[in-house]
PDB file of C-alpha atoms and ligand atoms in Angstrom:
ATOM      1  CA  UNK C   1      44.011  47.221 -31.667  1.00  0.00           C
ATOM      2  CA  UNK C   2      41.306  47.244 -34.343  1.00  0.00           C
ATOM      3  CA  UNK C   3      40.330  45.192 -37.367  1.00  0.00           C
ATOM      4  CA  UNK C   4      41.744  48.073 -39.489  1.00  0.00           C
ATOM      5  CA  UNK C   5      45.288  47.245 -38.411  1.00  0.00           C
ATOM      6  CA  UNK C   6      46.820  45.528 -41.489  1.00  0.00           C
ATOM      7  CA  UNK C   7      48.322  42.611 -39.520  1.00  0.00           C
ATOM      8  CA  UNK C   8      45.064  42.012 -37.652  1.00  0.00           C
ATOM      9  CA  UNK C   9      43.094  42.163 -40.904  1.00  0.00           C
ATOM     10  CA  UNK C  10      45.501  39.640 -42.468  1.00  0.00           C
ATOM     11  CA  UNK C  11      45.098  37.357 -39.434  1.00  0.00           C
ATOM     12  CA  UNK C  12      41.319  37.673 -39.775  1.00  0.00           C
ATOM     13  CA  UNK C  13      41.500  36.555 -43.416  1.00  0.00           C
ATOM     14  CA  UNK C  14      43.817  33.640 -42.640  1.00  0.00           C
ATOM     15  CA  UNK C  15      41.560  32.446 -39.808  1.00  0.00           C
ATOM     16  CA  UNK C  16      38.653  32.614 -42.242  1.00  0.00           C
ATOM     17  CA  UNK C  17      40.520  30.589 -44.902  1.00  0.00           C
ATOM     18  CA  UNK C  18      41.998  28.014 -42.522  1.00  0.00           C
ATOM     19  CA  UNK C  19      40.342  24.625 -42.076  1.00  0.00           C
ATOM     20  CA  UNK C  20      42.673  22.924 -39.586  1.00  0.00           C
ATOM     21  CA  UNK C  21      43.994  25.347 -36.991  1.00  0.00           C
ATOM     22  CA  UNK C  22      46.365  24.308 -34.231  1.00  0.00           C
ATOM     23  CA  UNK C  23      46.716  26.879 -31.454  1.00  0.00           C
ATOM     24  CA  UNK C  24      49.890  26.812 -29.369  1.00  0.00           C
ATOM     25  CA  UNK C  25      49.716  28.782 -26.128  1.00  0.00           C
ATOM     26  CA  UNK C  26      52.094  29.904 -23.398  1.00  0.00           C
ATOM     27  CA  UNK C  27      51.800  31.831 -20.180  1.00  0.00           C
ATOM     28  CA  UNK C  28      50.983  35.027 -22.133  1.00  0.00           C
ATOM     29  CA  UNK C  29      47.411  33.914 -22.867  1.00  0.00           C
ATOM     30  CA  UNK C  30      46.662  33.779 -19.144  1.00  0.00           C
ATOM     31  CA  UNK C  31      48.096  37.155 -18.051  1.00  0.00           C
ATOM     32  CA  UNK C  32      44.783  38.857 -18.886  1.00  0.00           C
ATOM     33  CA  UNK C  33      43.221  36.504 -16.318  1.00  0.00           C
ATOM     34  CA  UNK C  34      45.667  37.834 -13.735  1.00  0.00           C
ATOM     35  CA  UNK C  35      48.182  34.965 -13.756  1.00  0.00           C
ATOM     36  CA  UNK C  36      51.672  36.412 -14.160  1.00  0.00           C
ATOM     37  CA  UNK C  37      53.794  35.009 -16.975  1.00  0.00           C
ATOM     38  CA  UNK C  38      57.213  33.633 -16.360  1.00  0.00           C
ATOM     39  CA  UNK C  39      59.206  36.746 -17.019  1.00  0.00           C
ATOM     40  CA  UNK C  40      57.166  39.569 -15.535  1.00  0.00           C
ATOM     41  CA  UNK C  41      59.082  41.204 -12.670  1.00  0.00           C
ATOM     42  CA  UNK C  42      57.565  41.089  -9.208  1.00  0.00           C
ATOM     43  CA  UNK C  43      55.300  38.172 -10.135  1.00  0.00           C
ATOM     44  CA  UNK C  44      54.731  34.908  -8.372  1.00  0.00           C
ATOM     45  CA  UNK C  45      57.654  33.297 -10.151  1.00  0.00           C
ATOM     46  CA  UNK C  46      60.278  35.831  -9.116  1.00  0.00           C
ATOM     47  CA  UNK C  47      59.294  35.491  -5.440  1.00  0.00           C
ATOM     48  CA  UNK C  48      59.077  31.708  -5.550  1.00  0.00           C
ATOM     49  CA  UNK C  49      61.656  30.096  -7.786  1.00  0.00           C
ATOM     50  CA  UNK C  50      60.427  26.973  -9.603  1.00  0.00           C
ATOM     51  CA  UNK C  51      62.180  23.911  -8.160  1.00  0.00           C
ATOM     52  CA  UNK C  52      64.083  21.817 -10.743  1.00  0.00           C
ATOM     53  CA  UNK C  53      63.113  18.146 -10.859  1.00  0.00           C
ATOM     54  CA  UNK C  54      66.454  16.782  -9.631  1.00  0.00           C
ATOM     55  CA  UNK C  55      66.268  19.043  -6.556  1.00  0.00           C
ATOM     56  CA  UNK C  56      62.694  17.915  -5.861  1.00  0.00           C
ATOM     57  CA  UNK C  57      63.896  14.300  -5.873  1.00  0.00           C
ATOM     58  CA  UNK C  58      66.966  15.066  -3.779  1.00  0.00           C
ATOM     59  CA  UNK C  59      65.692  16.785  -0.647  1.00  0.00           C
ATOM     60  CA  UNK C  60      62.678  17.311   1.572  1.00  0.00           C
ATOM     61  CA  UNK C  61      63.510  21.038   1.797  1.00  0.00           C
ATOM     62  CA  UNK C  62      63.232  21.335  -1.992  1.00  0.00           C
ATOM     63  CA  UNK C  63      59.940  19.390  -1.918  1.00  0.00           C
ATOM     64  CA  UNK C  64      58.643  21.797   0.733  1.00  0.00           C
ATOM     65  CA  UNK C  65      59.630  24.816  -1.424  1.00  0.00           C
ATOM     66  CA  UNK C  66      57.987  23.227  -4.475  1.00  0.00           C
ATOM     67  CA  UNK C  67      54.764  22.592  -2.556  1.00  0.00           C
ATOM     68  CA  UNK C  68      54.714  26.185  -1.272  1.00  0.00           C
ATOM     69  CA  UNK C  69      54.815  27.343  -4.921  1.00  0.00           C
ATOM     70  CA  UNK C  70      52.235  24.787  -6.101  1.00  0.00           C
ATOM     71  CA  UNK C  71      49.791  25.688  -3.316  1.00  0.00           C
ATOM     72  CA  UNK C  72      50.274  29.402  -3.880  1.00  0.00           C
ATOM     73  CA  UNK C  73      49.529  28.972  -7.598  1.00  0.00           C
ATOM     74  CA  UNK C  74      46.575  26.715  -6.846  1.00  0.00           C
ATOM     75  CA  UNK C  75      45.061  29.280  -4.462  1.00  0.00           C
ATOM     76  CA  UNK C  76      45.474  31.947  -7.128  1.00  0.00           C
ATOM     77  CA  UNK C  77      43.769  29.756  -9.749  1.00  0.00           C
ATOM     78  CA  UNK C  78      40.642  29.411  -7.630  1.00  0.00           C
ATOM     79  CA  UNK C  79      39.957  33.137  -8.139  1.00  0.00           C
ATOM     80  CA  UNK C  80      40.640  33.517 -11.865  1.00  0.00           C
ATOM     81  CA  UNK C  81      38.504  33.039 -14.957  1.00  0.00           C
ATOM     82  CA  UNK C  82      39.258  32.369 -18.641  1.00  0.00           C
ATOM     83  CA  UNK C  83      39.689  35.646 -20.571  1.00  0.00           C
ATOM     84  CA  UNK C  84      38.991  36.946 -24.096  1.00  0.00           C
ATOM     85  CA  UNK C  85      41.947  35.002 -25.514  1.00  0.00           C
ATOM     86  CA  UNK C  86      40.698  31.669 -24.175  1.00  0.00           C
ATOM     87  CA  UNK C  87      37.198  32.529 -25.402  1.00  0.00           C
ATOM     88  CA  UNK C  88      38.498  33.394 -28.882  1.00  0.00           C
ATOM     89  CA  UNK C  89      40.186  29.983 -29.097  1.00  0.00           C
ATOM     90  CA  UNK C  90      36.902  28.385 -28.020  1.00  0.00           C
ATOM     91  CA  UNK C  91      35.201  30.345 -30.814  1.00  0.00           C
ATOM     92  CA  UNK C  92      37.553  28.734 -33.365  1.00  0.00           C
ATOM     93  CA  UNK C  93      36.463  25.350 -31.987  1.00  0.00           C
ATOM     94  CA  UNK C  94      32.807  26.390 -32.251  1.00  0.00           C
ATOM     95  CA  UNK C  95      33.408  27.289 -35.926  1.00  0.00           C
ATOM     96  CA  UNK C  96      34.721  23.764 -36.489  1.00  0.00           C
ATOM     97  CA  UNK C  97      38.245  24.877 -37.403  1.00  0.00           C
ATOM     98  CA  UNK C  98      40.252  23.855 -34.368  1.00  0.00           C
ATOM     99  CA  UNK C  99      42.264  20.619 -34.508  1.00  0.00           C
ATOM    100  CA  UNK C 100      43.688  21.109 -31.019  1.00  0.00           C
ATOM    101  CA  UNK C 101      45.065  23.548 -28.511  1.00  0.00           C
ATOM    102  CA  UNK C 102      48.603  22.661 -27.476  1.00  0.00           C
ATOM    103  CA  UNK C 103      49.390  24.470 -24.259  1.00  0.00           C
ATOM    104  CA  UNK C 104      52.434  24.927 -22.084  1.00  0.00           C
ATOM    105  CA  UNK C 105      50.144  26.226 -19.343  1.00  0.00           C
ATOM    106  CA  UNK C 106      49.189  24.274 -16.283  1.00  0.00           C
ATOM    107  CA  UNK C 107      46.231  26.451 -15.307  1.00  0.00           C
ATOM    108  CA  UNK C 108      43.349  24.566 -16.964  1.00  0.00           C
ATOM    109  CA  UNK C 109      41.810  27.798 -18.333  1.00  0.00           C
ATOM    110  CA  UNK C 110      41.378  26.529 -21.919  1.00  0.00           C
ATOM    111  CA  UNK C 111      39.294  23.613 -20.654  1.00  0.00           C
ATOM    112  CA  UNK C 112      37.228  25.939 -18.495  1.00  0.00           C
ATOM    113  CA  UNK C 113      36.523  28.214 -21.491  1.00  0.00           C
ATOM    114  CA  UNK C 114      35.258  25.198 -23.483  1.00  0.00           C
ATOM    115  CA  UNK C 115      35.332  21.692 -21.981  1.00  0.00           C
ATOM    116  CA  UNK C 116      34.680  20.133 -25.420  1.00  0.00           C
ATOM    117  CA  UNK C 117      37.797  21.346 -27.240  1.00  0.00           C
ATOM    118  CA  UNK C 118      40.887  19.138 -27.552  1.00  0.00           C
ATOM    119  CA  UNK C 119      43.587  20.454 -25.177  1.00  0.00           C
ATOM    120  CA  UNK C 120      47.037  18.866 -25.158  1.00  0.00           C
ATOM    121  CA  UNK C 121      48.894  19.807 -21.972  1.00  0.00           C
ATOM    122  CA  UNK C 122      52.635  19.642 -22.698  1.00  0.00           C
ATOM    123  CA  UNK C 123      53.656  20.650 -19.201  1.00  0.00           C
ATOM    124  CA  UNK C 124      51.004  18.788 -17.267  1.00  0.00           C
ATOM    125  CA  UNK C 125      48.457  20.288 -14.907  1.00  0.00           C
ATOM    126  CA  UNK C 126      48.347  21.803 -11.456  1.00  0.00           C
ATOM    127  CA  UNK C 127      44.833  20.419 -10.953  1.00  0.00           C
ATOM    128  CA  UNK C 128      46.021  17.314  -9.088  1.00  0.00           C
ATOM    129  CA  UNK C 129      49.174  15.553  -7.854  1.00  0.00           C
ATOM    130  CA  UNK C 130      50.772  12.170  -8.536  1.00  0.00           C
ATOM    131  CA  UNK C 131      53.169   9.786  -6.829  1.00  0.00           C
ATOM    132  CA  UNK C 132      56.424   9.886  -8.789  1.00  0.00           C
ATOM    133  CA  UNK C 133      57.092   6.190  -8.053  1.00  0.00           C
ATOM    134  CA  UNK C 134      53.762   4.436  -8.690  1.00  0.00           C
ATOM    135  CA  UNK C 135      51.648   7.090 -10.430  1.00  0.00           C
ATOM    136  CA  UNK C 136      48.834   7.095  -7.842  1.00  0.00           C
ATOM    137  CA  UNK C 137      46.722  10.240  -8.087  1.00  0.00           C
ATOM    138  CA  UNK C 138      46.092  12.628  -5.186  1.00  0.00           C
ATOM    139  CA  UNK C 139      43.795  15.644  -4.856  1.00  0.00           C
ATOM    140  CA  UNK C 140      45.391  18.961  -3.888  1.00  0.00           C
ATOM    141  CA  UNK C 141      42.990  20.020  -1.119  1.00  0.00           C
ATOM    142  CA  UNK C 142      43.911  17.397   1.517  1.00  0.00           C
ATOM    143  CA  UNK C 143      47.592  18.019   0.730  1.00  0.00           C
ATOM    144  CA  UNK C 144      47.063  21.729   1.346  1.00  0.00           C
ATOM    145  CA  UNK C 145      45.417  21.088   4.702  1.00  0.00           C
ATOM    146  CA  UNK C 146      48.236  18.846   5.964  1.00  0.00           C
ATOM    147  CA  UNK C 147      50.879  21.244   4.591  1.00  0.00           C
ATOM    148  CA  UNK C 148      49.354  24.334   6.165  1.00  0.00           C
ATOM    149  CA  UNK C 149      48.351  22.753   9.478  1.00  0.00           C
ATOM    150  CA  UNK C 150      51.400  20.555  10.165  1.00  0.00           C
ATOM    151  CA  UNK C 151      53.965  21.553   7.523  1.00  0.00           C
ATOM    152  CA  UNK C 152      53.637  18.026   6.105  1.00  0.00           C
ATOM    153  CA  UNK C 153      55.129  17.307   2.670  1.00  0.00           C
ATOM    154  CA  UNK C 154      53.041  14.589   0.950  1.00  0.00           C
ATOM    155  CA  UNK C 155      54.208  10.989   0.387  1.00  0.00           C
ATOM    156  CA  UNK C 156      52.313   8.163  -1.287  1.00  0.00           C
ATOM    157  CA  UNK C 157      50.098   6.128   1.032  1.00  0.00           C
ATOM    158  CA  UNK C 158      50.601   3.066  -1.236  1.00  0.00           C
ATOM    159  CA  UNK C 159      54.357   3.010  -1.799  1.00  0.00           C
ATOM    160  CA  UNK C 160      55.910   5.879   0.201  1.00  0.00           C
ATOM    161  CA  UNK C 161      57.138   7.643  -2.959  1.00  0.00           C
ATOM    162  CA  UNK C 162      57.290  11.452  -3.204  1.00  0.00           C
ATOM    163  CA  UNK C 163      54.037  13.109  -4.329  1.00  0.00           C
ATOM    164  CA  UNK C 164      54.334  16.071  -6.705  1.00  0.00           C
ATOM    165  CA  UNK C 165      51.931  18.295  -8.633  1.00  0.00           C
ATOM    166  CA  UNK C 166      51.210  16.710 -12.023  1.00  0.00           C
ATOM    167  CA  UNK C 167      53.161  19.487 -13.743  1.00  0.00           C
ATOM    168  CA  UNK C 168      56.388  18.998 -15.687  1.00  0.00           C
ATOM    169  CA  UNK C 169      59.277  20.642 -13.829  1.00  0.00           C
ATOM    170  CA  UNK C 170      62.509  21.906 -15.336  1.00  0.00           C
ATOM    171  CA  UNK C 171      64.654  18.823 -15.913  1.00  0.00           C
ATOM    172  CA  UNK C 172      61.704  16.424 -15.896  1.00  0.00           C
ATOM    173  CA  UNK C 173      60.989  14.284 -18.976  1.00  0.00           C
ATOM    174  CA  UNK C 174      58.235  15.546 -21.263  1.00  0.00           C
ATOM    175  CA  UNK C 175      55.046  13.442 -21.224  1.00  0.00           C
ATOM    176  CA  UNK C 176      55.518  11.201 -24.266  1.00  0.00           C
ATOM    177  CA  UNK C 177      51.847  10.724 -25.127  1.00  0.00           C
ATOM    178  CA  UNK C 178      51.143  14.468 -25.006  1.00  0.00           C
ATOM    179  CA  UNK C 179      54.221  15.257 -27.091  1.00  0.00           C
ATOM    180  CA  UNK C 180      53.255  12.621 -29.701  1.00  0.00           C
ATOM    181  CA  UNK C 181      49.694  13.991 -29.842  1.00  0.00           C
ATOM    182  CA  UNK C 182      51.060  17.522 -30.231  1.00  0.00           C
ATOM    183  CA  UNK C 183      53.296  16.459 -33.117  1.00  0.00           C
ATOM    184  CA  UNK C 184      50.416  14.643 -34.837  1.00  0.00           C
ATOM    185  CA  UNK C 185      48.145  17.684 -34.539  1.00  0.00           C
ATOM    186  CA  UNK C 186      50.909  20.011 -35.749  1.00  0.00           C
ATOM    187  CA  UNK C 187      51.602  17.894 -38.875  1.00  0.00           C
ATOM    188  CA  UNK C 188      47.881  18.042 -39.643  1.00  0.00           C
ATOM    189  CA  UNK C 189      47.563  21.848 -39.339  1.00  0.00           C
ATOM    190  CA  UNK C 190      47.135  24.341 -42.149  1.00  0.00           C
ATOM    191  CA  UNK C 191      47.494  27.250 -39.702  1.00  0.00           C
ATOM    192  CA  UNK C 192      49.678  27.130 -36.589  1.00  0.00           C
ATOM    193  CA  UNK C 193      48.805  30.015 -34.282  1.00  0.00           C
ATOM    194  CA  UNK C 194      51.184  30.852 -31.419  1.00  0.00           C
ATOM    195  CA  UNK C 195      49.626  32.910 -28.614  1.00  0.00           C
ATOM    196  CA  UNK C 196      51.691  34.359 -25.769  1.00  0.00           C
ATOM    197  CA  UNK C 197      54.804  32.224 -25.678  1.00  0.00           C
ATOM    198  CA  UNK C 198      58.380  33.461 -25.580  1.00  0.00           C
ATOM    199  CA  UNK C 199      59.226  30.208 -27.470  1.00  0.00           C
ATOM    200  CA  UNK C 200      62.392  29.623 -25.471  1.00  0.00           C
ATOM    201  CA  UNK C 201      61.298  26.383 -23.774  1.00  0.00           C
ATOM    202  CA  UNK C 202      62.205  23.287 -25.799  1.00  0.00           C
ATOM    203  CA  UNK C 203      61.176  20.810 -27.104  1.00  0.00           C
ATOM    204  CA  UNK C 204      57.821  22.590 -27.051  1.00  0.00           C
ATOM    205  CA  UNK C 205      59.012  25.486 -29.212  1.00  0.00           C
ATOM    206  CA  UNK C 206      60.330  22.993 -31.788  1.00  0.00           C
ATOM    207  CA  UNK C 207      56.700  22.414 -32.776  1.00  0.00           C
ATOM    208  CA  UNK C 208      56.883  25.751 -34.586  1.00  0.00           C
ATOM    209  CA  UNK C 209      59.654  24.344 -36.789  1.00  0.00           C
ATOM    210  CA  UNK C 210      57.610  21.202 -37.351  1.00  0.00           C
ATOM    211  CA  UNK C 211      54.554  23.232 -38.371  1.00  0.00           C
ATOM    212  CA  UNK C 212      56.643  25.182 -40.843  1.00  0.00           C
ATOM    213  CA  UNK C 213      58.207  22.013 -42.289  1.00  0.00           C
ATOM    214  CA  UNK C 214      54.752  20.462 -42.631  1.00  0.00           C
ATOM    215  CA  UNK C 215      53.645  23.423 -44.734  1.00  0.00           C
ATOM    216  CA  UNK C 216      51.357  25.266 -42.310  1.00  0.00           C
ATOM    217  CA  UNK C 217      51.133  29.032 -42.139  1.00  0.00           C
ATOM    218  CA  UNK C 218      52.754  30.112 -38.891  1.00  0.00           C
ATOM    219  CA  UNK C 219      51.351  33.130 -37.050  1.00  0.00           C
ATOM    220  CA  UNK C 220      52.738  34.542 -33.791  1.00  0.00           C
ATOM    221  CA  UNK C 221      50.677  36.857 -31.590  1.00  0.00           C
ATOM    222  CA  UNK C 222      52.854  38.198 -28.769  1.00  0.00           C
ATOM    223  CA  UNK C 223      53.484  41.579 -27.221  1.00  0.00           C
ATOM    224  CA  UNK C 224      57.249  41.239 -27.556  1.00  0.00           C
ATOM    225  CA  UNK C 225      59.529  39.801 -30.232  1.00  0.00           C
ATOM    226  CA  UNK C 226      60.514  36.107 -30.209  1.00  0.00           C
ATOM    227  CA  UNK C 227      63.370  34.212 -31.852  1.00  0.00           C
ATOM    228  CA  UNK C 228      60.811  32.606 -34.158  1.00  0.00           C
ATOM    229  CA  UNK C 229      59.523  35.860 -35.666  1.00  0.00           C
ATOM    230  CA  UNK C 230      61.952  35.416 -38.570  1.00  0.00           C
ATOM    231  CA  UNK C 231      60.373  32.134 -39.731  1.00  0.00           C
ATOM    232  CA  UNK C 232      56.771  33.176 -39.030  1.00  0.00           C
ATOM    233  CA  UNK C 233      54.541  34.036 -41.971  1.00  0.00           C
ATOM    234  CA  UNK C 234      52.838  36.733 -39.895  1.00  0.00           C
ATOM    235  CA  UNK C 235      53.725  38.377 -36.576  1.00  0.00           C
ATOM    236  CA  UNK C 236      51.112  40.439 -34.749  1.00  0.00           C
ATOM    237  CA  UNK C 237      52.470  42.484 -31.856  1.00  0.00           C
ATOM    238  CA  UNK C 238      49.896  43.292 -29.195  1.00  0.00           C
ATOM    239  CA  UNK C 239      47.583  41.981 -26.505  1.00  0.00           C
ATOM    240  CA  UNK C 240      46.125  38.569 -27.357  1.00  0.00           C
ATOM    241  CA  UNK C 241      42.567  39.351 -26.276  1.00  0.00           C
ATOM    242  CA  UNK C 242      42.357  42.549 -28.296  1.00  0.00           C
ATOM    243  CA  UNK C 243      44.078  41.081 -31.376  1.00  0.00           C
ATOM    244  CA  UNK C 244      41.916  37.941 -31.558  1.00  0.00           C
ATOM    245  CA  UNK C 245      38.754  39.811 -30.619  1.00  0.00           C
ATOM    246  CA  UNK C 246      39.330  42.168 -33.549  1.00  0.00           C
ATOM    247  CA  UNK C 247      40.477  39.442 -35.967  1.00  0.00           C
ATOM    248  CA  UNK C 248      37.415  37.294 -35.237  1.00  0.00           C
ATOM    249  CA  UNK C 249      34.977  40.202 -35.015  1.00  0.00           C
ATOM    250  CA  UNK C 250      34.099  39.310 -31.438  1.00  0.00           C
ATOM    251  CA  UNK C 251      34.365  42.829 -29.967  1.00  0.00           C
TER     252      UNK C 251
HETATM  253  P1  NAD A   1      56.877  33.027 -21.031  1.00  0.00           P
HETATM  254  O1  NAD A   1      56.548  33.725 -19.747  1.00  0.00           O
HETATM  255  O2  NAD A   1      58.272  32.624 -21.285  1.00  0.00           O
HETATM  256  O3  NAD A   1      56.417  33.927 -22.249  1.00  0.00           O
HETATM  257  C1  NAD A   1      55.174  34.578 -22.259  1.00  0.00           C
HETATM  258  C2  NAD A   1      55.176  35.544 -23.447  1.00  0.00           C
HETATM  259  O4  NAD A   1      53.880  36.089 -23.564  1.00  0.00           O
HETATM  260  C3  NAD A   1      56.158  36.710 -23.278  1.00  0.00           C
HETATM  261  O5  NAD A   1      56.919  36.838 -24.460  1.00  0.00           O
HETATM  262  C4  NAD A   1      55.229  37.934 -23.066  1.00  0.00           C
HETATM  263  O6  NAD A   1      55.736  39.107 -23.662  1.00  0.00           O
HETATM  264  C5  NAD A   1      53.966  37.501 -23.754  1.00  0.00           C
HETATM  265  N1  NAD A   1      52.727  38.046 -23.186  1.00  0.00           N
HETATM  266  C6  NAD A   1      52.360  38.104 -21.898  1.00  0.00           C
HETATM  267  N2  NAD A   1      51.104  38.559 -21.771  1.00  0.00           N
HETATM  268  C7  NAD A   1      50.667  38.826 -23.034  1.00  0.00           C
HETATM  269  C8  NAD A   1      49.450  39.316 -23.574  1.00  0.00           C
HETATM  270  N3  NAD A   1      48.405  39.623 -22.800  1.00  0.00           N
HETATM  271  N4  NAD A   1      49.356  39.468 -24.921  1.00  0.00           N
HETATM  272  C9  NAD A   1      50.413  39.164 -25.733  1.00  0.00           C
HETATM  273  N5  NAD A   1      51.582  38.680 -25.280  1.00  0.00           N
HETATM  274  C10 NAD A   1      51.706  38.494 -23.943  1.00  0.00           C
HETATM  275  O7  NAD A   1      55.890  31.794 -21.094  1.00  0.00           O
HETATM  276  P2  NAD A   1      56.011  30.406 -21.843  1.00  0.00           P
HETATM  277  O8  NAD A   1      56.554  30.596 -23.206  1.00  0.00           O
HETATM  278  O9  NAD A   1      54.701  29.757 -21.671  1.00  0.00           O
HETATM  279  O10 NAD A   1      57.129  29.599 -21.018  1.00  0.00           O
HETATM  280  C11 NAD A   1      57.152  29.619 -19.612  1.00  0.00           C
HETATM  281  C12 NAD A   1      56.935  28.270 -18.916  1.00  0.00           C
HETATM  282  O11 NAD A   1      56.367  28.493 -17.603  1.00  0.00           O
HETATM  283  C13 NAD A   1      55.944  27.392 -19.612  1.00  0.00           C
HETATM  284  O12 NAD A   1      56.571  26.200 -19.781  1.00  0.00           O
HETATM  285  C14 NAD A   1      54.733  27.227 -18.685  1.00  0.00           C
HETATM  286  O13 NAD A   1      54.522  25.856 -18.435  1.00  0.00           O
HETATM  287  C15 NAD A   1      55.129  27.833 -17.362  1.00  0.00           C
HETATM  288  N6  NAD A   1      54.127  28.824 -16.859  1.00  0.00           N
HETATM  289  C16 NAD A   1      52.786  28.553 -16.904  1.00  0.00           C
HETATM  290  C17 NAD A   1      51.843  29.502 -16.473  1.00  0.00           C
HETATM  291  C18 NAD A   1      50.368  29.178 -16.555  1.00  0.00           C
HETATM  292  O14 NAD A   1      49.989  28.016 -16.546  1.00  0.00           O
HETATM  293  N7  NAD A   1      49.477  30.188 -16.692  1.00  0.00           N
HETATM  294  C19 NAD A   1      52.284  30.744 -16.000  1.00  0.00           C
HETATM  295  C20 NAD A   1      53.670  30.991 -15.959  1.00  0.00           C
HETATM  296  C21 NAD A   1      54.580  30.017 -16.394  1.00  0.00           C
HETATM  297 ZN1   ZN A   2      53.188   5.584  -4.876  1.00  0.00          ZN
END
């Protein structure tokens, strides 16, 4: 992928012209860091099925399966670093063009690439856990120790409620404040840049419609087609790191 590619050159010009960019990211921006996306075969997610929220609430066995997945992901995250894609987004912030990053990811890599940029986490974070009944916050490390040493599933020391990673599971309500912030940022954007999302998870993907309605240019960078390609103003097929590196002249 080079800056001579017509789509990349067009993206470069639009990034130059834009004043209020909102970046919307999915699992695809983190694959270059070594975190598998949702659909890749053989990855973490095909071995360990995500546990739907109702199942987590319903049984200790489901909570144990969910914690096995959370701890496995958490261990993986300790060894990975932000990649060229995360750094390119940080570069947009440095140039004063970035309104916000809206991410579906729970890996915290945008914040690690640039702690100063505004990151709206639509699906929460795996960085800590919370009690589902009273909201008390718990660190992951002591939970890991009790889980690995005694097979203990965590419960709240204040109220006895189930403790879960602060991520949004399938079937769990979206965080209202994050969703409202994402909608505000999207309405304010002149360029809405989608990076590495299959755009099948709603209501998050509906932000693309909102951006379009609000008059922003919509650009999708993804290595496979999405259902939103038809309404996008520009679709760039390829690897995020290479595409953005070339478009921003960072290579
Ligand atoms: P997804 O897996 O459904 O889609 C990822 C898309 O990115 C795919 O279309 C894939 O072709 C593309 N892609 C992968 N690597 C790419 C690359 N290097 N360059 C260009 N395109 C690339 O992910 P989603 O849309 O985010 O939805 C899955 C859900 O699972 C999300 O809600 C997210 O919360 C969760 N999830 C998070 C992580 C994470 O935090 N890193 C990882 C897996 C899943
Ligand atoms: Zn509690």
